[in-house]
PDB file of C-alpha atoms and ligand atoms in Angstrom:
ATOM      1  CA  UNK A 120      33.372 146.541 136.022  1.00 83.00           C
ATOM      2  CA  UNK A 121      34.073 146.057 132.242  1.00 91.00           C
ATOM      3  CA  UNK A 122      36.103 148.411 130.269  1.00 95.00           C
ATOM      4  CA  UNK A 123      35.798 149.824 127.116  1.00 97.00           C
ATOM      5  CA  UNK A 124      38.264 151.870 124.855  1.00 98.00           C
ATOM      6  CA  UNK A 125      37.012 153.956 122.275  1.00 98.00           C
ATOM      7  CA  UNK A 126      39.297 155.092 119.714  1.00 98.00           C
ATOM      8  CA  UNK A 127      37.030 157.665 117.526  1.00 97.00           C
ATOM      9  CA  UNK A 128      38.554 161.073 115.990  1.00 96.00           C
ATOM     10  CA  UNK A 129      35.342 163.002 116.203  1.00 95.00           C
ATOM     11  CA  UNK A 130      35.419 164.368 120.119  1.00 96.00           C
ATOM     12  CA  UNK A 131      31.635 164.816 119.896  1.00 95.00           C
ATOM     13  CA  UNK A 132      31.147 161.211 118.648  1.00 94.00           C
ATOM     14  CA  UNK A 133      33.347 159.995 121.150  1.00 97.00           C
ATOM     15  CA  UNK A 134      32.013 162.176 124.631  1.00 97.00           C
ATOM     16  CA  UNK A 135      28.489 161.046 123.505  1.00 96.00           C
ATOM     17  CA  UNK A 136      29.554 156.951 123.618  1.00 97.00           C
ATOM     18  CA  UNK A 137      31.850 157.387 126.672  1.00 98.00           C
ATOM     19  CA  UNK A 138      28.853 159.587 128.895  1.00 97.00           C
ATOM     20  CA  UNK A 139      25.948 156.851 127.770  1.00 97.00           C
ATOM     21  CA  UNK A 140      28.313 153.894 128.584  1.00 97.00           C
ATOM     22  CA  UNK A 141      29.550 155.393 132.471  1.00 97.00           C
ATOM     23  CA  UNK A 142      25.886 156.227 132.716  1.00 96.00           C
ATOM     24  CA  UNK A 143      25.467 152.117 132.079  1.00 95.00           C
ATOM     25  CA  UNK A 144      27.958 151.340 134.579  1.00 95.00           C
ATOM     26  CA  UNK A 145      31.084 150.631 132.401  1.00 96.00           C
ATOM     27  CA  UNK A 146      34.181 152.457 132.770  1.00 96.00           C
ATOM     28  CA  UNK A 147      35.352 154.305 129.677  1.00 98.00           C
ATOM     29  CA  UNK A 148      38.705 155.054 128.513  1.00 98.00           C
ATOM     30  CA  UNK A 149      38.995 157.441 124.918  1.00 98.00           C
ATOM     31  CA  UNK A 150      41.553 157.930 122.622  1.00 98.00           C
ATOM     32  CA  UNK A 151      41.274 160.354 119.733  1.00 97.00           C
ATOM     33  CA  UNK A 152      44.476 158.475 117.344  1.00 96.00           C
ATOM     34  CA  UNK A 153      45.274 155.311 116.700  1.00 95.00           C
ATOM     35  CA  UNK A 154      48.969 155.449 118.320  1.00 94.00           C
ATOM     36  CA  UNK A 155      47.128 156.644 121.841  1.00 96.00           C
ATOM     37  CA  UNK A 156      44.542 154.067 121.794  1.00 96.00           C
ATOM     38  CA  UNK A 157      47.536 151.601 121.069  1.00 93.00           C
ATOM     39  CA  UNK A 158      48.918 152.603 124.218  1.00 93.00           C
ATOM     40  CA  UNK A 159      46.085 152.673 126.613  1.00 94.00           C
ATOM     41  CA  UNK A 160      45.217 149.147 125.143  1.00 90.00           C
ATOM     42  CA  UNK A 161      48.655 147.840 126.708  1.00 84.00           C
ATOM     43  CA  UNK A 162      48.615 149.784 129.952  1.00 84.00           C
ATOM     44  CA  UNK A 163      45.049 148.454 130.964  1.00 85.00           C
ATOM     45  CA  UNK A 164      42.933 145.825 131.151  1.00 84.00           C
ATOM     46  CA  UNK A 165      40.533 146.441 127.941  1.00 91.00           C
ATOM     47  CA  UNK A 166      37.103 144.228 127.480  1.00 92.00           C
ATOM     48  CA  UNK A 167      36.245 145.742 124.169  1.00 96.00           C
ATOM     49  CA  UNK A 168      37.108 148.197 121.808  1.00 97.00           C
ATOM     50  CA  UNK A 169      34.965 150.628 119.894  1.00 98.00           C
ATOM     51  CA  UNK A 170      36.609 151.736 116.727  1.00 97.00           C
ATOM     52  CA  UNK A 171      35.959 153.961 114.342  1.00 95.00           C
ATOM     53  CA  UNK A 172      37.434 153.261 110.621  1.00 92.00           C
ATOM     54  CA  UNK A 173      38.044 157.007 109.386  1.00 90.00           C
ATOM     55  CA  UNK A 174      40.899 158.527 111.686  1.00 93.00           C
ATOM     56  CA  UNK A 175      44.114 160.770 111.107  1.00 92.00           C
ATOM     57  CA  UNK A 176      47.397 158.474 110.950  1.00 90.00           C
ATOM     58  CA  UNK A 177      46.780 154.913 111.008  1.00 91.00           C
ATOM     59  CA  UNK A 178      43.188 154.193 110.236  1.00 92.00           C
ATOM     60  CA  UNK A 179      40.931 151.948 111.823  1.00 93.00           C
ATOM     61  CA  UNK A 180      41.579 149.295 109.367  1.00 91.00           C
ATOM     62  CA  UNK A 181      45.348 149.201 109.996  1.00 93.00           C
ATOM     63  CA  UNK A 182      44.372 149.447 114.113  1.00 93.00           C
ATOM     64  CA  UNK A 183      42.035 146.394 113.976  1.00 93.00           C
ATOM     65  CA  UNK A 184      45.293 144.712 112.324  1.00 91.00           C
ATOM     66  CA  UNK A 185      47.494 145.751 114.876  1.00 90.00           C
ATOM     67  CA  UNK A 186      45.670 145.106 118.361  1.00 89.00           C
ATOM     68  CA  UNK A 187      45.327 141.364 116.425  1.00 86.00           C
ATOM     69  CA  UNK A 188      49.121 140.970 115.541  1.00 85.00           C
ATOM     70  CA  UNK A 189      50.120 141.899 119.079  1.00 80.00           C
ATOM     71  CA  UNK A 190      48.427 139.433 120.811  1.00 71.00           C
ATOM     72  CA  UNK A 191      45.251 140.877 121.821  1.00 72.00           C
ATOM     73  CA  UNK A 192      42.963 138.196 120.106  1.00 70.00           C
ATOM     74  CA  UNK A 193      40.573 138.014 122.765  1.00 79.00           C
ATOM     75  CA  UNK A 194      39.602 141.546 122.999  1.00 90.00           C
ATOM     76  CA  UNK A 195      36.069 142.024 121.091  1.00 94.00           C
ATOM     77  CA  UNK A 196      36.290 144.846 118.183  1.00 95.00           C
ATOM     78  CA  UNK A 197      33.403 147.156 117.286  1.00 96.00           C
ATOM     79  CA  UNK A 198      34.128 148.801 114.635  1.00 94.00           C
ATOM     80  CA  UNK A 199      31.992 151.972 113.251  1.00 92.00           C
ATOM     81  CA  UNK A 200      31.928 152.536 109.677  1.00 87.00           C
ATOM     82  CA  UNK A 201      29.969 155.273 107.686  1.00 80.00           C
ATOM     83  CA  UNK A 202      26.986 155.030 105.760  1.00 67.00           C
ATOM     84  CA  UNK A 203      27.744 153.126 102.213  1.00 67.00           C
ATOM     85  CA  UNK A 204      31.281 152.155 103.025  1.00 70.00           C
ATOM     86  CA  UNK A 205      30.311 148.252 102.841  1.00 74.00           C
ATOM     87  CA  UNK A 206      34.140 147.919 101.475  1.00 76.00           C
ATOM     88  CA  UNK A 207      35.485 148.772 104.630  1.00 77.00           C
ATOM     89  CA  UNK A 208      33.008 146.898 106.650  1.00 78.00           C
ATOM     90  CA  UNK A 209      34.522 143.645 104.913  1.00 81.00           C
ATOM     91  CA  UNK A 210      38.190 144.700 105.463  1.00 82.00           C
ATOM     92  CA  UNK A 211      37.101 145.377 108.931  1.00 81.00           C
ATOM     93  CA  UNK A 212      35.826 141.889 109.473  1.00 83.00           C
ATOM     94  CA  UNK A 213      39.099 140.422 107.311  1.00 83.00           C
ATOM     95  CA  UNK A 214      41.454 142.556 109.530  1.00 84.00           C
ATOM     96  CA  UNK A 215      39.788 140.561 112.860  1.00 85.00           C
ATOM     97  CA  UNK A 216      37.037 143.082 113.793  1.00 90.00           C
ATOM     98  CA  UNK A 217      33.874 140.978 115.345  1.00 91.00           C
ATOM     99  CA  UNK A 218      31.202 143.739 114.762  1.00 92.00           C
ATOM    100  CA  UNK A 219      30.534 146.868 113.176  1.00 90.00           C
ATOM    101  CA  UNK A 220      27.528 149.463 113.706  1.00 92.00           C
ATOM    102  CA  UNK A 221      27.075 152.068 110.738  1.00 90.00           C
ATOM    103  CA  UNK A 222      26.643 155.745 111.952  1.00 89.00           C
ATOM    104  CA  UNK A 223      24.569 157.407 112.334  1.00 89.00           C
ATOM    105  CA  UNK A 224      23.463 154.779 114.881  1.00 92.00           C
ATOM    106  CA  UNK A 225      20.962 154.271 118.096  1.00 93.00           C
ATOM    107  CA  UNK A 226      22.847 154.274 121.428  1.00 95.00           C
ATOM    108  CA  UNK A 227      20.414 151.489 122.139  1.00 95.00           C
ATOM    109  CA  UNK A 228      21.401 149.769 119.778  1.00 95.00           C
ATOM    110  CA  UNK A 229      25.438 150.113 120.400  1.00 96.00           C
ATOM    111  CA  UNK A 230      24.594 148.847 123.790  1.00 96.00           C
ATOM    112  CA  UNK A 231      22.721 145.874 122.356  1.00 95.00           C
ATOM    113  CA  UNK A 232      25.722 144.739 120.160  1.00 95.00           C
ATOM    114  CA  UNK A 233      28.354 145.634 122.991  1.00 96.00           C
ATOM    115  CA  UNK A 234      25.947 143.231 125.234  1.00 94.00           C
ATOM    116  CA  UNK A 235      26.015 140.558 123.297  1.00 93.00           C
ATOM    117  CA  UNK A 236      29.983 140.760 122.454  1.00 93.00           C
ATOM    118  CA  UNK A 237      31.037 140.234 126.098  1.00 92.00           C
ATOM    119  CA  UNK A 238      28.903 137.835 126.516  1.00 89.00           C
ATOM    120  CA  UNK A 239      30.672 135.869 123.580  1.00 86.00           C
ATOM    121  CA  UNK A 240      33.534 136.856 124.895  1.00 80.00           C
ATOM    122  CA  UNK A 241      32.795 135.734 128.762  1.00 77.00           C
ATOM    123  CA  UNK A 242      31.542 132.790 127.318  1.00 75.00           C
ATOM    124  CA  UNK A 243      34.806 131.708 125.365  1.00 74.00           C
ATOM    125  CA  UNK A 244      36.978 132.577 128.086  1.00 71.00           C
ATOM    126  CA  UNK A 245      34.853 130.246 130.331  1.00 71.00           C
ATOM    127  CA  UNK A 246      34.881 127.558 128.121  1.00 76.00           C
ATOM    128  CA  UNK A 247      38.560 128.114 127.057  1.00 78.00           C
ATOM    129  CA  UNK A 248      40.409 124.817 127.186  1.00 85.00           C
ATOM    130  CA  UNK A 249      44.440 125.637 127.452  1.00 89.00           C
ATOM    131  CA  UNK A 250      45.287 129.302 128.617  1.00 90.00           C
ATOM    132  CA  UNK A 251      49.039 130.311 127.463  1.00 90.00           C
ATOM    133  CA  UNK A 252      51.490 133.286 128.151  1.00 91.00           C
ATOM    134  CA  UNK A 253      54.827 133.232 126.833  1.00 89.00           C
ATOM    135  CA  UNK A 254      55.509 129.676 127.017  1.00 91.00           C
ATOM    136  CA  UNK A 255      53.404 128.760 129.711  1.00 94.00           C
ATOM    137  CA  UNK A 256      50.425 126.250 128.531  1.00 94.00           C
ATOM    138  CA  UNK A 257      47.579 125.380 131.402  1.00 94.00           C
ATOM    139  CA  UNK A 258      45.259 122.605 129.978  1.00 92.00           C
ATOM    140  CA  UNK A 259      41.976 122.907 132.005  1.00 88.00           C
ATOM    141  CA  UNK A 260      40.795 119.847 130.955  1.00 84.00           C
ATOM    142  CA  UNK A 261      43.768 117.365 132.074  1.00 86.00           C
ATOM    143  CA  UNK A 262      44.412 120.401 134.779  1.00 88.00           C
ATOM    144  CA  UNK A 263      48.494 120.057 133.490  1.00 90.00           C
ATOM    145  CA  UNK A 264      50.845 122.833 133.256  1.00 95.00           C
ATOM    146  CA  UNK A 265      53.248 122.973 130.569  1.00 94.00           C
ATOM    147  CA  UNK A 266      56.168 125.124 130.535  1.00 95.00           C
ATOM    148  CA  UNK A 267      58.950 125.289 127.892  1.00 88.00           C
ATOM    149  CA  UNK A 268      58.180 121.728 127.111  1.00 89.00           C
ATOM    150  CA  UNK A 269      58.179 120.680 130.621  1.00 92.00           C
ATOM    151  CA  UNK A 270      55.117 119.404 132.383  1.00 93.00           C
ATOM    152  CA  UNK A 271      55.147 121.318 135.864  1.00 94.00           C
ATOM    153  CA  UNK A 272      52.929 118.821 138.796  1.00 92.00           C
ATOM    154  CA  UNK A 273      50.545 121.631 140.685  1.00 92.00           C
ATOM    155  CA  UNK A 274      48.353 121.038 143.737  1.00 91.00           C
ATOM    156  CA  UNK A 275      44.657 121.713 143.704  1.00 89.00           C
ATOM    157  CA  UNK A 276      44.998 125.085 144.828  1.00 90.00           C
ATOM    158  CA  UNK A 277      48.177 125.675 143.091  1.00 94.00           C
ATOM    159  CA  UNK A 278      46.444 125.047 139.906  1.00 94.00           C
ATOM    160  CA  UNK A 279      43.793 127.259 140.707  1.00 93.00           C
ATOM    161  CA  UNK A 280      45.308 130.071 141.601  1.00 96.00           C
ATOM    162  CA  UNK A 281      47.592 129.471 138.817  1.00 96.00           C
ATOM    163  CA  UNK A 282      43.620 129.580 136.433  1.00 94.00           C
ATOM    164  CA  UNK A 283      42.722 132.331 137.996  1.00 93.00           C
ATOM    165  CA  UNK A 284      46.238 134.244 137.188  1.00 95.00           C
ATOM    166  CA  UNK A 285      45.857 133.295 133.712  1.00 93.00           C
ATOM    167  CA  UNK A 286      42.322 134.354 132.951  1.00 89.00           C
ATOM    168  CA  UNK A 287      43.165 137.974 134.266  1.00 89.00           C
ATOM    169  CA  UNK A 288      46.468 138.126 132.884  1.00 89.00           C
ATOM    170  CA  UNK A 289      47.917 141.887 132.836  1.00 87.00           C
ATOM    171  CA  UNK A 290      45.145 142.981 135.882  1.00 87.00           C
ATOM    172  CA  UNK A 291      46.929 143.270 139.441  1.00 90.00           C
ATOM    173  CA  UNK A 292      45.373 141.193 142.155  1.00 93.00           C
ATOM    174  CA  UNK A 293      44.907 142.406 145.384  1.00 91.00           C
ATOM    175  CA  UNK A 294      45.679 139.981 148.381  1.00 90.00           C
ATOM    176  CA  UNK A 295      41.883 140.006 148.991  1.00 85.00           C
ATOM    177  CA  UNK A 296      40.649 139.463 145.649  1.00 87.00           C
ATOM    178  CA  UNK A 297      43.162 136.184 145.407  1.00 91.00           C
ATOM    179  CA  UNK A 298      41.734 134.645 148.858  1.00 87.00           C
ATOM    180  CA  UNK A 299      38.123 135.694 147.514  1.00 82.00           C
ATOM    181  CA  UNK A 300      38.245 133.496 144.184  1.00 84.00           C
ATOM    182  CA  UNK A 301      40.626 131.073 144.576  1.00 89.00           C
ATOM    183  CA  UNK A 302      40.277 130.243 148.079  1.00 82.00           C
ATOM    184  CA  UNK A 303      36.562 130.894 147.762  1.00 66.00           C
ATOM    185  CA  UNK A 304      36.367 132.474 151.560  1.00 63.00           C
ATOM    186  CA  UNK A 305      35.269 136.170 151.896  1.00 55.00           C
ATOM    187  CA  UNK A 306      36.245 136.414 155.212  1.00 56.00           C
ATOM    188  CA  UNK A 307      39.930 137.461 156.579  1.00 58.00           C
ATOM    189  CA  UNK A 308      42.127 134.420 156.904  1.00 63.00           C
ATOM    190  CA  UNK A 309      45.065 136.520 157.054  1.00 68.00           C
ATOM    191  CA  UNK A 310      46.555 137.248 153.146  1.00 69.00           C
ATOM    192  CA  UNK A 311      49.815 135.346 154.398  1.00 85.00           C
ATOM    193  CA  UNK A 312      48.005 132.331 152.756  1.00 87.00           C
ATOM    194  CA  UNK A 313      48.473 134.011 149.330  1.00 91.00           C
ATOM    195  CA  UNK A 314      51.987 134.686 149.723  1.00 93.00           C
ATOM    196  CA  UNK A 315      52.845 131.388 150.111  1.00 92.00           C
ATOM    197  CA  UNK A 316      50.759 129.778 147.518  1.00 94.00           C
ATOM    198  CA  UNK A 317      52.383 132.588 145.367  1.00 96.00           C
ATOM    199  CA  UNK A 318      55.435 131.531 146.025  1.00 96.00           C
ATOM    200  CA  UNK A 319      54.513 128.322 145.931  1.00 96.00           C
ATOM    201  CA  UNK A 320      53.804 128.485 142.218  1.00 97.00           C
ATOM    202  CA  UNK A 321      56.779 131.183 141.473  1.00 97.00           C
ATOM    203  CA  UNK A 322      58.808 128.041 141.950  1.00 96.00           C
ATOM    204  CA  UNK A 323      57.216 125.868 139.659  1.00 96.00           C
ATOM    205  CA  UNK A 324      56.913 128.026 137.264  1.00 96.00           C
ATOM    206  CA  UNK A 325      58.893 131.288 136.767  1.00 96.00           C
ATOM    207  CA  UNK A 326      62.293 129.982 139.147  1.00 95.00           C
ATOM    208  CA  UNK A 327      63.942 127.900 136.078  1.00 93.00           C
ATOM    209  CA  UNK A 328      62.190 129.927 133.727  1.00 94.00           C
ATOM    210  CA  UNK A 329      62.695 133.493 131.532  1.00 93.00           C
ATOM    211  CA  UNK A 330      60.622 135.514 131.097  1.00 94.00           C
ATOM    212  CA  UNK A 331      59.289 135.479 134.628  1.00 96.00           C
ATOM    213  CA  UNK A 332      55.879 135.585 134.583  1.00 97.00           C
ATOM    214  CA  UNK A 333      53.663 136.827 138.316  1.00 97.00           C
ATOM    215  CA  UNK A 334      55.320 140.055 138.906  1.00 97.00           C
ATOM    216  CA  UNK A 335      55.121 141.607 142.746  1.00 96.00           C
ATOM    217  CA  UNK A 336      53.120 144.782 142.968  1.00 94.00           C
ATOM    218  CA  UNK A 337      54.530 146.960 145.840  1.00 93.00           C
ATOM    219  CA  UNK A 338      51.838 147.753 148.017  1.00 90.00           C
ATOM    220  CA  UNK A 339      49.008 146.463 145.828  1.00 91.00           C
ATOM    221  CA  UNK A 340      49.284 142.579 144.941  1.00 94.00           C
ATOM    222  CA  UNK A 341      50.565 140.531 142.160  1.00 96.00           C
ATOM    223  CA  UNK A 342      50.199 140.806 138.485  1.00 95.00           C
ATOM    224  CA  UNK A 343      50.462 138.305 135.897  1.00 95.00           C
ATOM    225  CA  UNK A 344      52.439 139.435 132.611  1.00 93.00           C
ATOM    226  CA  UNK A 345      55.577 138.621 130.022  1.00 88.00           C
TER     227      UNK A 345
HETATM  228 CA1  LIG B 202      36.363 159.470 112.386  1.00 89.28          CA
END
């Protein structure tokens, strides 16, 4: 299920977005300033962002900025902007936003453009050539790892899991979800498979290595992160 944070000032505005998009299957988290949206952006795995320009403390503007300085490059920005504001609609873009919608809009029509961004976005992250965190480089063409200038030799599945760690970086996999889509079985082999493989790669790639980079869970899986 995708989700989307929406960082909007007016409560109204924002419980009318967040009960349409549930009610289309997404899950929804809202944030009424700038510094809270901040937050929930690092503590879970955001798809997109709706973002509304006029707030109290730091404004949209100076948001859009932010989530783009601190690494979250990938994450597709709506912004909403009022009517005759075209100024802001340009610093919007500048600042890194990829869309804006000018209220008052058509729910229809915020579900239209949020559509079409994660599909982009899908898109890109299928097509992606080298995936990095910290200084961890996976080129998906040459299938080579790269870490801090040292080219690390993976097995098929090694390299695979190690893919699949990387495209869902900061989201903890379960046991189950690992065997699912990287040893593409959805039966129960047993999850002792995945600990191994995890460790495995841990070897390779976070033993001779700071920051260490696939974190153990207790009691729910693995997560990669810096
Ligand atoms: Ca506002």
């Amino acid at each position: 299920m995708k989700l989307i944070l929406i960082i909007e000032d007016e409560q109204h505005v924002a419980a009318f977005i967040s009960k349409g998009l549930k009610e289309e299957g997404y899950d929804v988290l809202v944030a009424y300033d700038g510094q809270t949206g901040m937050a929930l952006l690092v503590q879970n795995q955001v798809d997109l962002i709706i973002l509304d320009i006029i707030l109290p403390g730091m404004n949209g503007l100076e948001i859009c900025q932010k989530i783009r300085s601190e690494g979250h490059r990938d994450i597709p920005v709506l912004m909403l902007t009022a009517l005759g504001t075209t100024d802001n609609v340009v610093k919007g873009l500048d600042m890194g936003a990829d869309d804006y919608l000018t209220k008052p809009f058509k729910f229809k029509e915020l579900l239209a453009r949020i559509r079409a961004l994660l599909r982009r976005k899908n898109l890109s992250e299928v097509t992606k050539e080298v995936l990095s965190i910290a200084d961890l480089q996976l080129n998906r063409n040459s299938k080579t790892a790269i870490r801090g200038g040292n080219e690390i030799q993976l097995t098929a599945t090694e390299y695979r899991l190690l893919e699949y760690f990387m495209r869902n970086q900061k989201r903890v996999l379960s046991r189950i979800d690992l065997l699912e889509n990287v040893w593409d079985i959805n039966f129960d082999l047993g999850t002792n498979v995945v600990d191994v493989y995890v460790n495995y790669l841990r070897n390779k790639i976070d033993k001779s290595f700071e920051p260490k980079l696939i974190h153990t869970v207790i009691g729910m899986g693995y997560v990669m992160k810096t």
